[in-house]
Amino acid sequence: MALLEIKDLMTVFDTAQGRIKAVDSVSLSVDSGETLGIVGESGCGKTMLALSIMRLVPGIGKIIQGEILFSGKNLLALSEDEMREKRGSEISMIFQEPMTSLNPVFRIGEQIAEAIRLHKKISSNDAMTLAITKLAQVGIPHPEKRVRDYPHQLSGGMRQRVMIAMAMSCDPQLLLADEPTTALDVTIQAQILDLISDLKNKNKMSVILITHDLGVIAQTAQRIAVMYAGKIVETAPADKIFTNPVHPYTRGLIDSIPQAGITGANDMPEFLKTIPGSVPSLYDLSPGCRFYERCSFADQHCVLVEPPLEKISDNHFTACWKSAQLAK
Amino acid sequence: MAGILLDIKKLNKTYTIYGTALNDKKRFIKAVKDVDLQIFKGETLGLVGESGCGKSTLAKIITLLEKPSTGSVDFQGENIFEYKKDKLKQYRRKVQLVFQDPYSSLNARRSALSIITEPLVIHKIGDKVSRKKDTLELMAKVGLSEQQANRYPHEFSGGQRQRIGIARALILQPELVIADEPVSALDVSIQAQILNLLKSLKNDFGLTYLFVSHDLNVIRHMSDRVAVMYLGRIVELAKNEDIYNNALHPYTRLLLSALPSRIAGKEKKYTHIKGEATIGIDKGCSFQSRCPYKKEICSVQEPDLKEIENNKYCACHFSGKL
């Protein structure tokens, strides 16, 4: 059964220049124990989607349409107090930059204990003991000493581990990880990705992993959703996305990574394939497909009518008028 | 390969960190340690390493933005630190930098045209008319249109700004271009466009690149030879294929194994190496704290960068035996 089901979600920002649809009629589901990867370029709305699930859309942004069903309950219908109880206990989030998401003037132990005590009625001593256990779980050496450290005393990888410990402190059912390794070095990235999947397996939780890096997602996600300009353009099991991508954007994205070394192939092309142009401005989107300007398959129909997300085979959905032709 | 363009000899750079009121001990950070490196004319030398390994410091020293503590850098046979006046200006013309962040490396108050033309003005090349003509020609080559010439940086996307940065570096017809993480701040689809552009410009202008990046895939795509840096030292230097097919140094292997695999569902083949780069190791190999093959000698003696096989250099006591 799906743990999280998003139906027709729309998050908008009303600015002086007009309305921006950061998340535009997105429907998604995450099964329990599953890792869903959301991939897309900057500005495609992947972070706004995560923040919408947490109901933490900043500033003037608001959710104007849709449902977010978490274990069958619509999160959008909850009061702010009820939502606060869910955040951090049933649904947690890790952010990209661990330095800016930790408070620099509190010891890390206190910060983890605070998260625990918000959701559990236990003494501060017990909370601190629990914080130490959590730090040990995320692989921090000498956790009983480290709880007394301030964030600046830790390296980037260690800080991200602290963030994960904090997110895991109440054993959530769903973890949202927004670019958790982007600010880290490759060797540390591998350690953190490992840690997330270990914790996922141990605690049987679901993970939504948001990243722009197809390599990261290939390694960790079971299912992948590709986002472009606020919309999901393709979802499929991970191996299908890589072996048999259908949407021209997904194809372009995969072709544009220098991927020798990943595939182990020696025949490197002199030049990479690229997607021409850049992401359209969200202010004046065409009524048709958002990708048509950069798409080599586009025709008049694509310019005028927006393609719906349609099933093309088992578990494989894509939003493209040419999908029947491209799937062959 | 043609002659040596740039010859880096025994280069060291030590930064001093002065103590605070509470702790008046001075500390020394060796950002670059005993680096010997040659850049041949016409090649792309990839320099790869994690943050803090000294790759940007090395790039800064080569462009004379930093002075080394000891050692020398010879450009076409002459020591660049002894250059004076005209020679210095000549050198600065021949060696150009492309920066990582296209947002902070362009002057926000000047138009694209004026940013790209400025080096010509500084070096007093041509007159107003010819400068504008040259700039517009080059802008076309890097994929910017004439209509965009009078726009300001904020009106461009990240990829287009990087094109302006590249045009600014190339306007003086340099011989050596140092690209310091030129695509790290860009989205994947834009990254590919810029990499292709850099490659085709290299062919058109007969450039030599020192390509600095932390991304092994990008390095592999761009380079002829690859130098791997770890905590200030070059630990391995070899031809592109050799690094990726048959890496000798345990750190290079760790880096390669940490690359996320594209084939989903496939078993992760990377070794679980724990720990992080430890600075302040005075004695022995700087990788000893993370190395799975560590033996006694590693904590006593620092391994030199030695030629193991033909054109394959590695700084490890056990290289070739692992």
XYZ file of C-alpha atoms in Angstrom:
650
model
C 0.000 0.000 0.000
C 1.169 3.487 -0.743
C 2.475 5.328 2.318
C 2.327 8.681 0.602
C 0.029 9.575 -2.199
C 0.055 12.987 -3.817
C -2.884 13.856 -6.031
C -2.924 16.759 -8.428
C -0.849 18.990 -6.175
C -0.317 22.613 -7.175
C 1.932 25.070 -5.324
C 2.013 28.628 -6.605
C 3.794 31.881 -5.915
C 1.888 35.061 -6.708
C 4.520 37.630 -7.546
C 4.296 41.140 -8.939
C 5.222 39.736 -12.338
C 2.495 37.141 -12.242
C 1.746 33.685 -10.924
C 4.479 31.047 -10.860
C 3.391 27.452 -10.697
C 6.384 25.922 -8.912
C 4.624 22.575 -8.582
C 2.038 22.081 -11.276
C -0.556 19.298 -10.937
C 1.871 16.712 -9.620
C 0.653 13.240 -8.751
C 2.977 10.749 -7.144
C 2.990 7.854 -4.755
C 5.598 6.313 -2.506
C 5.192 2.774 -1.179
C 6.382 1.919 2.275
C 9.989 0.790 2.251
C 10.560 2.318 -1.149
C 13.099 4.922 -2.223
C 11.718 7.326 -4.773
C 14.210 9.531 -6.554
C 13.140 12.900 -7.881
C 15.551 14.314 -10.411
C 15.588 17.593 -12.268
C 17.590 20.731 -12.903
C 17.606 23.762 -10.638
C 14.307 25.597 -10.647
C 12.265 22.596 -11.759
C 10.278 22.561 -8.517
C 11.714 19.500 -6.833
C 12.506 21.278 -3.558
C 9.115 23.020 -3.577
C 7.468 19.631 -3.945
C 9.308 18.392 -0.840
C 8.475 21.544 1.102
C 4.830 21.188 0.058
C 4.760 17.680 1.528
C 6.156 19.095 4.787
C 3.764 22.037 4.475
C 6.716 24.371 4.807
C 6.278 26.324 1.576
C 8.042 29.620 2.250
C 6.758 33.186 2.082
C 4.110 33.995 -0.441
C 3.941 30.462 -1.762
C 0.732 28.530 -1.220
C -0.749 25.195 -2.033
C -3.939 25.879 -3.954
C -4.999 22.499 -5.168
C -4.642 18.789 -4.572
C -4.274 16.276 -1.770
C -1.311 14.806 0.067
C -2.397 11.531 1.613
C -0.009 10.199 4.242
C -1.109 6.771 5.543
C -4.501 7.660 4.115
C -4.792 11.020 5.915
C -4.796 14.271 3.980
C -1.947 16.394 5.330
C -3.390 19.512 3.758
C -6.530 19.201 5.880
C -4.636 19.062 9.192
C -4.383 22.043 11.494
C -0.975 23.633 11.990
C -0.630 21.959 15.427
C -1.462 18.521 14.073
C 0.986 19.049 11.231
C 3.722 20.072 13.648
C 3.271 16.772 15.443
C 3.831 14.869 12.212
C 6.872 16.857 11.165
C 10.020 15.408 12.634
C 8.258 12.379 14.056
C 6.480 10.690 11.146
C 7.932 12.725 8.276
C 11.433 14.150 8.460
C 13.583 16.126 6.123
C 17.321 16.562 5.536
C 18.529 19.615 3.688
C 21.358 20.280 1.310
C 23.595 22.555 3.336
C 24.189 21.082 6.781
C 25.902 24.220 8.094
C 22.947 26.496 7.522
C 20.413 24.032 8.874
C 22.157 23.562 12.221
C 22.059 26.266 14.867
C 25.645 27.466 15.369
C 25.205 28.523 19.009
C 23.861 25.250 20.396
C 25.712 22.010 20.979
C 24.661 19.305 18.534
C 23.473 17.032 21.336
C 21.053 19.688 22.565
C 19.731 20.174 19.067
C 19.002 16.479 18.598
C 17.527 16.202 22.097
C 15.265 19.155 21.356
C 13.791 17.354 18.362
C 13.227 14.260 20.482
C 11.610 16.096 23.376
C 9.223 17.898 21.059
C 7.662 14.574 20.166
C 8.288 12.309 23.133
C 7.526 12.922 26.770
C 10.885 11.990 28.251
C 13.350 13.682 30.561
C 16.155 15.748 29.134
C 18.693 13.212 30.421
C 16.952 10.386 28.607
C 16.698 12.531 25.496
C 20.428 13.160 25.619
C 21.130 9.437 25.999
C 18.897 8.797 23.017
C 20.729 11.505 21.074
C 23.996 9.684 21.755
C 22.537 6.405 20.487
C 21.313 8.161 17.365
C 24.723 9.689 16.732
C 26.285 6.260 17.120
C 23.795 4.874 14.593
C 24.846 7.394 11.959
C 28.475 6.428 12.418
C 29.896 9.304 14.426
C 32.917 8.139 16.418
C 32.905 8.864 20.176
C 29.283 10.087 20.188
C 29.330 10.625 23.971
C 32.007 13.311 23.449
C 30.683 14.621 20.167
C 27.287 15.587 21.624
C 29.089 18.442 23.326
C 30.513 19.799 20.052
C 29.236 22.846 18.251
C 28.478 22.568 14.538
C 31.627 24.483 13.522
C 33.783 21.823 15.144
C 32.534 19.195 12.709
C 33.436 18.574 9.079
C 30.824 18.784 6.311
C 30.266 15.026 6.252
C 29.942 14.864 10.037
C 27.432 17.726 10.045
C 25.336 15.924 7.472
C 25.444 12.847 9.712
C 24.198 14.990 12.593
C 21.359 16.242 10.409
C 20.475 12.659 9.561
C 20.619 11.672 13.242
C 18.232 14.511 14.004
C 15.878 13.537 11.204
C 15.959 9.919 12.370
C 15.549 10.756 16.047
C 11.878 9.806 16.186
C 12.060 6.931 13.683
C 10.028 8.547 10.910
C 8.132 6.532 8.327
C 9.103 8.900 5.561
C 12.397 10.707 5.077
C 12.703 13.551 2.583
C 16.314 14.065 1.577
C 16.812 17.211 -0.462
C 20.196 17.104 -2.214
C 21.749 15.506 0.887
C 25.171 15.016 -0.703
C 25.521 17.940 -3.092
C 27.743 19.953 -0.764
C 30.004 16.985 -0.003
C 33.078 15.417 -1.573
C 32.675 12.229 -3.615
C 34.144 9.864 -1.049
C 31.985 11.381 1.705
C 28.988 11.325 -0.635
C 29.341 7.577 -1.001
C 29.432 7.178 2.786
C 26.300 9.290 3.303
C 24.332 7.514 0.567
C 25.302 4.202 2.112
C 24.182 5.394 5.501
C 20.794 6.526 4.201
C 20.086 3.210 2.527
C 21.268 1.236 5.576
C 18.974 3.229 7.853
C 16.146 2.833 5.375
C 16.501 -0.948 5.377
C 16.874 -1.207 9.147
C 13.942 1.028 9.987
C 11.770 -0.007 7.030
C 11.059 3.582 6.186
C 10.403 5.224 2.832
C 12.746 7.770 1.356
C 12.206 10.517 -1.180
C 15.621 11.446 -2.503
C 15.798 14.714 -4.383
C 18.853 15.443 -6.477
C 20.105 16.830 -9.756
C 22.685 14.056 -9.979
C 21.514 11.063 -12.003
C 24.427 8.992 -10.731
C 23.355 9.383 -7.120
C 19.793 8.499 -7.937
C 20.708 5.480 -10.031
C 22.513 3.996 -7.111
C 19.918 4.549 -4.419
C 16.410 4.818 -5.852
C 14.043 2.025 -6.830
C 11.793 4.337 -8.750
C 12.593 7.651 -10.393
C 10.466 10.670 -11.229
C 11.907 13.226 -13.632
C 10.696 16.788 -13.152
C 10.840 19.611 -15.649
C 9.543 23.149 -15.096
C 7.158 22.185 -12.292
C 5.797 19.009 -13.860
C 6.635 15.365 -13.689
C 7.513 14.300 -17.213
C 8.422 10.677 -16.623
C 8.297 8.109 -13.837
C 9.565 4.569 -14.045
C 11.534 1.953 -12.111
C 15.172 3.007 -11.926
C 16.570 0.491 -14.417
C 13.907 1.398 -16.967
C 14.758 5.086 -16.771
C 18.334 4.319 -17.668
C 17.886 1.496 -20.141
C 14.729 2.642 -21.830
C 14.030 6.331 -21.259
C 11.132 7.641 -23.303
C 10.685 11.338 -22.662
C 13.084 13.419 -24.790
C 14.106 15.396 -21.701
C 15.052 12.273 -19.759
C 17.008 11.045 -22.748
C 18.794 14.368 -23.085
C 19.619 14.426 -19.391
C 21.134 10.958 -19.479
C 23.076 11.652 -22.668
C 24.535 14.864 -21.369
C 26.430 13.335 -18.432
C 30.008 12.401 -19.194
C 29.273 8.819 -18.286
C 32.352 6.914 -19.112
C 33.597 5.553 -15.870
C 30.040 4.876 -14.851
C 29.399 2.456 -17.650
C 33.039 1.467 -17.818
C 32.975 1.972 -21.558
C 36.157 3.029 -23.259
C 34.681 4.376 -26.436
C 34.155 7.932 -25.335
C 32.524 10.269 -27.797
C 34.553 13.368 -28.573
C 31.564 15.589 -27.800
C 28.686 15.085 -25.442
C 25.126 15.191 -26.637
C 23.445 18.263 -25.266
C 19.968 19.633 -24.769
C 19.945 22.923 -26.650
C 18.751 26.088 -24.912
C 17.875 26.379 -21.259
C 14.919 25.869 -18.920
C 11.973 28.160 -19.830
C 10.953 30.985 -17.537
C 8.066 29.921 -15.343
C 6.399 33.322 -15.842
C 5.267 32.842 -19.392
C 4.897 29.183 -20.144
C 3.391 28.069 -23.393
C 0.030 26.325 -23.207
C 1.612 23.215 -24.678
C 4.477 20.994 -23.626
C 7.079 22.859 -21.559
C 9.910 21.115 -23.292
C 8.938 21.815 -26.888
C 11.500 24.591 -27.472
C 14.365 22.261 -26.652
C 12.851 19.112 -28.133
C 13.848 17.774 -31.534
C 10.635 15.767 -31.898
C 8.210 18.621 -31.211
C 5.510 19.571 -33.719
C 2.602 22.019 -33.749
C 0.473 19.817 -31.493
C 3.179 19.896 -28.792
C 3.261 23.686 -28.884
C -0.485 24.011 -28.375
C -1.650 21.176 -26.157
C -0.061 20.018 -22.947
C 0.619 16.263 -22.850
C -0.833 14.376 -19.837
C 1.187 11.872 -17.804
C 0.131 8.565 -19.356
C 0.951 4.953 -18.767
C 3.065 3.433 -21.515
C 3.913 0.156 -19.858
C 3.920 -1.371 -16.371
C 4.919 1.281 -13.849
C 6.220 3.477 -16.615
C 4.470 6.809 -17.140
C 5.460 9.648 -19.376
C 4.052 13.013 -20.430
C 4.864 13.244 -24.116
C 2.711 13.213 -27.241
C 5.388 11.292 -29.068
C 5.772 8.590 -26.441
C 4.232 5.847 -28.581
C 6.667 6.626 -31.350
C 9.640 7.061 -28.990
C 8.979 3.977 -26.895
C 9.726 1.686 -29.807
C 53.838 15.125 -27.404
C 55.252 18.540 -28.176
C 57.474 20.467 -25.782
C 56.893 21.367 -22.195
C 54.861 24.552 -21.872
C 54.837 24.836 -18.103
C 57.259 23.110 -15.789
C 56.422 23.111 -12.085
C 59.373 22.146 -9.916
C 59.336 21.261 -6.221
C 56.561 23.704 -5.506
C 55.524 24.287 -1.911
C 52.994 26.628 -0.410
C 52.569 26.897 3.325
C 49.948 29.108 4.909
C 50.479 30.316 8.432
C 47.493 30.455 10.720
C 48.138 32.866 13.527
C 46.861 32.082 16.959
C 44.049 33.856 18.728
C 44.186 35.715 22.029
C 43.452 32.492 23.870
C 45.676 30.236 21.855
C 48.755 31.991 20.589
C 50.230 28.983 18.845
C 51.035 29.443 15.184
C 49.972 26.648 12.910
C 51.120 25.857 9.416
C 48.955 24.425 6.672
C 50.835 22.924 3.785
C 48.450 23.577 0.925
C 50.842 22.440 -1.787
C 53.648 20.008 -1.011
C 56.551 19.178 -3.307
C 54.582 19.324 -6.509
C 56.438 18.439 -9.689
C 54.300 18.667 -12.777
C 54.777 19.347 -16.450
C 52.134 20.637 -18.773
C 52.829 19.846 -22.423
C 51.832 22.108 -25.230
C 48.447 21.225 -26.688
C 47.316 18.805 -24.007
C 44.544 18.910 -21.456
C 45.877 18.063 -18.055
C 43.132 17.180 -15.611
C 43.729 17.954 -11.962
C 41.362 16.120 -9.669
C 40.933 15.997 -5.916
C 38.529 16.659 -3.094
C 37.942 20.052 -1.532
C 40.927 21.367 0.347
C 43.469 19.247 -1.508
C 45.263 22.296 -2.898
C 44.165 22.224 -6.503
C 42.960 25.813 -6.534
C 46.079 26.995 -4.680
C 48.161 25.411 -7.417
C 46.098 27.192 -10.062
C 46.528 30.477 -8.198
C 50.289 30.080 -8.024
C 50.527 29.376 -11.740
C 48.527 32.524 -12.501
C 50.700 34.554 -10.089
C 47.803 35.264 -7.781
C 49.734 33.607 -4.973
C 53.435 33.347 -4.298
C 54.847 29.933 -3.490
C 56.880 29.346 -0.353
C 59.571 27.472 -2.260
C 59.979 26.022 -5.711
C 59.694 27.406 -9.194
C 57.411 27.420 -12.199
C 59.013 27.694 -15.638
C 56.974 28.894 -18.586
C 58.621 28.167 -21.911
C 61.885 27.719 -20.058
C 61.790 30.878 -17.943
C 60.987 31.173 -14.255
C 57.727 33.071 -13.957
C 58.542 34.478 -10.530
C 61.446 36.434 -11.965
C 59.379 38.120 -14.625
C 59.409 41.919 -14.477
C 57.295 44.597 -16.166
C 56.833 43.768 -19.850
C 57.596 40.087 -19.467
C 55.147 39.865 -16.594
C 52.448 41.497 -18.649
C 53.204 39.166 -21.537
C 52.879 36.164 -19.229
C 49.592 37.373 -17.844
C 48.374 37.636 -21.386
C 49.401 34.124 -22.263
C 47.917 32.453 -19.202
C 44.242 32.980 -18.481
C 41.759 31.710 -15.941
C 38.158 30.569 -16.200
C 36.495 30.636 -12.808
C 34.010 28.354 -11.125
C 31.254 30.724 -10.211
C 29.950 32.645 -13.200
C 27.890 34.814 -10.851
C 30.611 36.344 -8.730
C 33.371 36.471 -11.342
C 31.650 38.990 -13.625
C 31.293 42.677 -12.823
C 27.563 43.261 -12.390
C 27.787 46.902 -13.507
C 29.320 46.265 -16.897
C 27.821 44.938 -20.090
C 28.966 41.658 -21.602
C 30.729 43.556 -24.370
C 32.665 45.709 -21.937
C 33.606 42.724 -19.752
C 35.006 40.791 -22.686
C 36.760 43.825 -24.207
C 38.459 44.950 -21.000
C 41.549 42.715 -21.302
C 42.219 44.250 -24.735
C 42.016 47.716 -23.229
C 44.344 46.799 -20.383
C 46.891 45.319 -22.756
C 46.433 48.213 -25.210
C 45.637 45.967 -28.131
C 43.939 47.494 -31.179
C 41.659 50.515 -31.201
C 38.032 50.970 -30.296
C 36.712 49.706 -33.616
C 38.917 46.656 -33.889
C 38.323 45.723 -30.250
C 34.588 45.734 -30.742
C 34.927 43.708 -33.921
C 37.181 41.124 -32.234
C 34.878 40.872 -29.245
C 31.769 40.332 -31.323
C 33.537 37.678 -33.397
C 34.623 35.833 -30.288
C 31.168 36.140 -28.738
C 29.750 34.426 -31.798
C 32.302 31.642 -31.379
C 31.318 30.994 -27.772
C 27.632 31.032 -28.694
C 26.520 34.519 -27.694
C 24.684 36.715 -30.156
C 25.413 40.316 -31.073
C 22.101 41.423 -29.569
C 23.299 40.160 -26.204
C 26.457 42.289 -26.256
C 24.957 45.215 -24.389
C 23.221 43.176 -21.723
C 24.395 42.974 -18.150
C 25.368 39.773 -16.306
C 22.068 39.485 -14.427
C 20.230 39.214 -17.735
C 22.086 36.019 -18.617
C 21.591 32.461 -17.396
C 24.373 30.611 -15.588
C 25.546 28.833 -18.720
C 25.602 32.054 -20.736
C 27.576 33.800 -18.015
C 30.126 31.039 -18.115
C 30.360 31.656 -21.875
C 31.141 35.311 -21.129
C 33.834 34.195 -18.675
C 35.327 31.917 -21.312
C 35.265 34.664 -23.960
C 36.989 37.041 -21.541
C 39.735 34.476 -21.019
C 40.199 33.829 -24.737
C 40.111 37.390 -26.072
C 43.863 37.784 -25.483
C 44.632 34.612 -27.439
C 46.286 32.874 -24.498
C 48.406 29.744 -24.752
C 47.445 28.200 -21.463
C 43.938 28.309 -20.032
C 43.410 27.267 -16.445
C 39.836 26.220 -15.939
C 39.111 26.027 -12.220
C 35.935 23.971 -11.799
C 34.328 25.653 -14.817
C 31.156 23.563 -14.802
C 30.579 22.744 -11.127
C 28.034 25.515 -10.654
C 25.994 24.553 -13.717
C 23.089 22.197 -14.327
C 23.801 18.893 -16.052
C 22.345 19.802 -19.426
C 24.199 23.139 -19.436
C 27.369 21.478 -18.168
C 27.518 19.355 -21.307
C 27.150 22.434 -23.509
C 30.064 24.187 -21.793
C 32.287 21.098 -21.879
C 31.667 20.740 -25.603
C 32.398 24.429 -26.095
C 35.694 24.171 -24.207
C 36.677 21.174 -26.314
C 35.935 22.784 -29.644
C 37.608 26.059 -28.642
C 40.699 24.092 -27.750
C 40.857 22.706 -31.269
C 40.093 26.071 -32.893
C 42.608 28.119 -30.938
C 45.264 25.475 -30.303
C 44.985 25.878 -26.531
C 46.525 24.012 -23.650
C 44.261 23.402 -20.672
C 44.854 22.797 -17.034
C 41.431 21.517 -16.130
C 40.722 21.522 -12.404
C 37.708 19.626 -11.134
C 36.478 17.393 -8.363
C 34.292 15.464 -10.792
C 36.023 12.363 -12.117
C 33.586 11.903 -14.965
C 34.120 15.425 -16.238
C 37.895 15.019 -15.902
C 37.773 11.768 -17.798
C 35.796 13.315 -20.590
C 38.125 16.289 -20.960
C 41.672 15.210 -20.180
C 44.623 13.605 -21.935
C 46.507 13.105 -18.707
C 45.206 13.185 -15.154
C 46.925 14.258 -11.939
C 45.288 13.200 -8.687
C 45.916 15.415 -5.672
C 45.469 14.534 -2.042
C 46.234 16.974 0.781
C 48.662 19.073 -1.205
C 50.523 16.303 -2.960
C 50.177 14.733 -6.337
C 49.666 11.087 -5.539
C 49.165 9.761 -9.043
C 49.800 11.034 -12.535
C 49.105 9.043 -15.669
C 47.355 8.983 -18.974
C 43.603 9.205 -18.842
C 42.972 5.533 -19.776
C 45.522 4.291 -17.272
C 43.958 6.181 -14.385
C 40.491 4.890 -15.122
C 41.356 1.339 -16.094
C 44.275 0.602 -13.881
C 44.694 3.046 -11.036
C 47.747 2.428 -8.900
C 47.266 4.595 -5.834
C 44.757 3.453 -3.197
C 43.299 6.981 -3.036
C 42.616 7.055 -6.770
C 40.927 3.683 -6.421
C 38.826 5.006 -3.568
C 37.792 8.009 -5.625
C 36.836 5.837 -8.582
C 34.922 3.393 -6.442
C 32.995 6.233 -4.819
C 31.524 7.268 -8.148
C 27.833 6.506 -8.110
C 27.087 3.710 -10.504
C 24.687 4.470 -13.309
C 23.367 1.012 -13.711
C 20.599 0.894 -11.177
C 20.058 -2.218 -9.160
C 23.605 -3.323 -9.793
C 25.566 -4.239 -6.700
C 27.643 -1.384 -5.435
C 31.200 -2.257 -6.205
C 32.874 0.405 -4.134
C 34.860 -0.456 -1.112
C 33.635 0.962 2.135
C 36.462 3.201 3.142
C 35.709 5.153 6.232
C 37.109 8.421 7.479
C 37.881 11.785 6.036
C 40.961 13.646 4.935
C 43.109 14.284 8.012
C 45.247 17.379 7.903
C 48.280 17.816 10.078
C 49.932 14.470 9.443
C 53.611 15.413 9.674
C 55.234 12.083 9.237
C 54.713 9.512 6.560
C 52.082 9.190 3.853
C 49.231 11.695 4.047
C 46.725 9.002 3.078
C 47.749 6.625 5.870
C 44.739 7.328 8.061
C 42.314 6.048 5.411
C 44.422 3.536 3.558
C 43.362 -0.110 3.756
C 46.845 -1.303 2.769
C 48.730 0.656 5.411
C 51.970 -0.933 6.627
C 54.581 0.235 9.104
C 56.665 2.149 6.600
C 53.693 4.351 5.647
C 53.638 6.108 9.006
C 57.373 6.715 8.961
C 58.361 7.665 5.467
C 56.536 9.777 2.953
C 56.472 8.091 -0.450
C 57.836 10.040 -3.423
C 56.112 10.364 -6.763
C 57.968 7.734 -8.778
C 57.638 6.483 -12.318
C 56.264 2.994 -11.947
C 55.760 2.129 -15.563
C 56.043 4.105 -18.751
C 54.571 7.529 -17.976
C 52.720 6.245 -14.944
C 53.651 8.003 -11.756
C 52.459 7.086 -8.304
C 53.358 8.128 -4.784
C 52.838 4.954 -2.782
C 55.270 2.570 -1.170
C 53.385 -0.358 -2.586
C 52.438 0.942 -6.004
C 52.426 -1.805 -8.558
C 52.142 -4.409 -5.812
C 48.574 -3.800 -4.715
